[in-house]
Amino acid sequence: MKQKKKTHHSKPHGGGETYAARQRATRQTYIQATCDIYTQFVFDMACLVLHDKYGFGRKRLLEFHQVLDEAQVQFHPMLDCGDESGYLRDKLDGMLREIWGRRPEAVRGAVRLGQKYHLGG
C-alpha cells in the first residue's frame, strides 16, 4: 500500500486564511489600537488644559468633543494616502495658516509621515 505524501497547505485547519494574512490582520489590529489609545490620550490632555487653563466645564468640553469628531471625520481620509489626501492636507494647512498667520510647519514642526518615519519609497 502506498503512503500518502504529506503536503503543506496554505489554509491550515480549514481556517480559510493564510498564516501571512492572519499575521497582517493581527498587526493591523495592534496598530489601530495604538492609534486609538494615543488619540484618546491627546484628547484627554486637551480636555485637562481646556478645563484648567480656560475654564471649560462639562458642557463646553462635550461641545468641543463633538466638533473635534466632526473635524476628524472630515480630515481622516488624508491619513489613508488615497486620492483625497493631498487635497485635504492642503486644505488643512490653509485653514491652519489663517489661524497662525504663517505656515503651520513653523508652529508645529516639520513632522510629516513620509519625512519622519521614512514611509513609502
C-alpha positions as a printed Julia matrix, in Angstrom:
121×3 Matrix{Float64}:
   0.0    0.0    0.0
   1.28   3.43  -0.96
   1.66   6.05   1.75
   0.14   9.44   1.16
   2.66  12.2    0.71
   2.32  14.92   3.31
   1.81  18.36   1.82
   1.81  21.81   3.33
  -1.43  23.68   2.92
  -1.64  27.46   2.97
  -5.05  27.17   4.62
  -4.33  25.14   7.74
  -7.14  23.55   9.68
  -9.79  24.83   7.3
  -9.45  28.36   8.65
  -9.7   29.96   5.25
  -6.84  32.4    5.84
  -3.16  32.04   5.24
  -0.73  32.5    8.09
   0.56  35.7    6.5
  -2.95  37.13   6.2
  -3.67  36.37   9.86
  -0.38  38.0   10.88
  -1.18  41.12   8.82
  -4.63  41.34  10.41
  -3.16  40.96  13.9
  -0.51  43.61  13.2
  -3.15  45.99  11.83
  -5.26  45.46  14.95
  -2.3   46.41  17.16
  -1.54  49.46  15.03
  -5.17  50.62  15.19
  -5.3   50.04  18.96
  -2.13  52.13  19.39
  -3.61  54.94  17.28
  -6.88  54.84  19.22
  -5.1   54.92  22.59
  -2.88  57.83  21.53
  -5.85  59.74  20.1
  -7.7   59.3   23.39
  -4.6   60.43  25.31
  -4.28  63.62  23.24
  -7.99  64.34  23.65
  -7.76  63.78  27.42
  -4.79  66.18  27.64
  -6.71  68.78  25.61
  -9.67  68.44  27.99
  -7.44  68.92  31.01
  -5.81  72.02  29.56
  -9.11  73.49  28.38
 -10.59  72.92  31.83
  -7.62  74.0   33.96
  -6.4   76.97  31.91
  -9.52  78.2   30.12
 -12.34  77.21  32.46
 -14.14  74.8   30.15
 -16.8   72.88  32.04
 -18.53  69.64  31.16
 -20.93  71.23  28.65
 -18.2   73.07  26.7
 -15.95  70.0   26.73
 -18.77  67.89  25.28
 -19.29  70.53  22.57
 -15.53  70.52  21.91
 -15.61  66.73  21.6
 -18.48  66.89  19.09
 -16.74  69.49  16.92
 -13.43  67.62  17.13
 -15.13  64.41  15.99
 -16.65  66.25  13.03
 -13.25  67.64  12.03
 -11.67  64.19  12.32
 -14.34  62.68  10.08
 -13.7   65.43   7.53
  -9.92  65.13   7.51
  -9.32  61.46   8.34
  -9.18  60.38   4.67
  -5.98  62.44   4.48
  -4.29  59.74   6.57
  -5.24  56.96   4.16
  -2.9   58.32   1.46
  -5.7   57.98  -1.07
  -6.8   60.27  -3.87
  -8.08  62.93  -1.46
  -5.08  63.02   0.87
  -3.12  65.76  -0.92
  -6.18  67.94  -1.32
  -7.17  67.52   2.33
  -3.61  68.21   3.54
  -3.53  71.44   1.53
  -6.98  72.42   2.81
  -5.98  71.75   6.44
  -2.69  73.61   6.03
  -4.56  76.57   4.51
  -7.0   76.69   7.4
  -4.16  76.49   9.93
  -2.24  79.19   8.05
  -5.23  81.51   8.56
  -5.16  80.79  12.3
  -1.39  81.01  12.85
  -0.65  83.7   10.27
   2.17  81.61   8.84
   2.94  78.14   7.6
   1.66  75.5   10.05
   5.04  73.74   9.97
   6.63  76.81  11.57
   4.39  76.32  14.59
   4.07  72.56  14.91
   7.38  71.49  13.37
   8.02  69.88  10.03
   6.9   66.39  11.03
   5.08  64.67   8.23
   4.55  60.95   7.94
   6.84  60.39   4.99
   9.62  62.57   6.4
   9.77  61.34   9.98
   9.01  57.66   9.55
  10.52  57.05   6.1
   7.33  55.55   4.72
   6.88  54.83   1.08
   9.62  54.57  -1.5
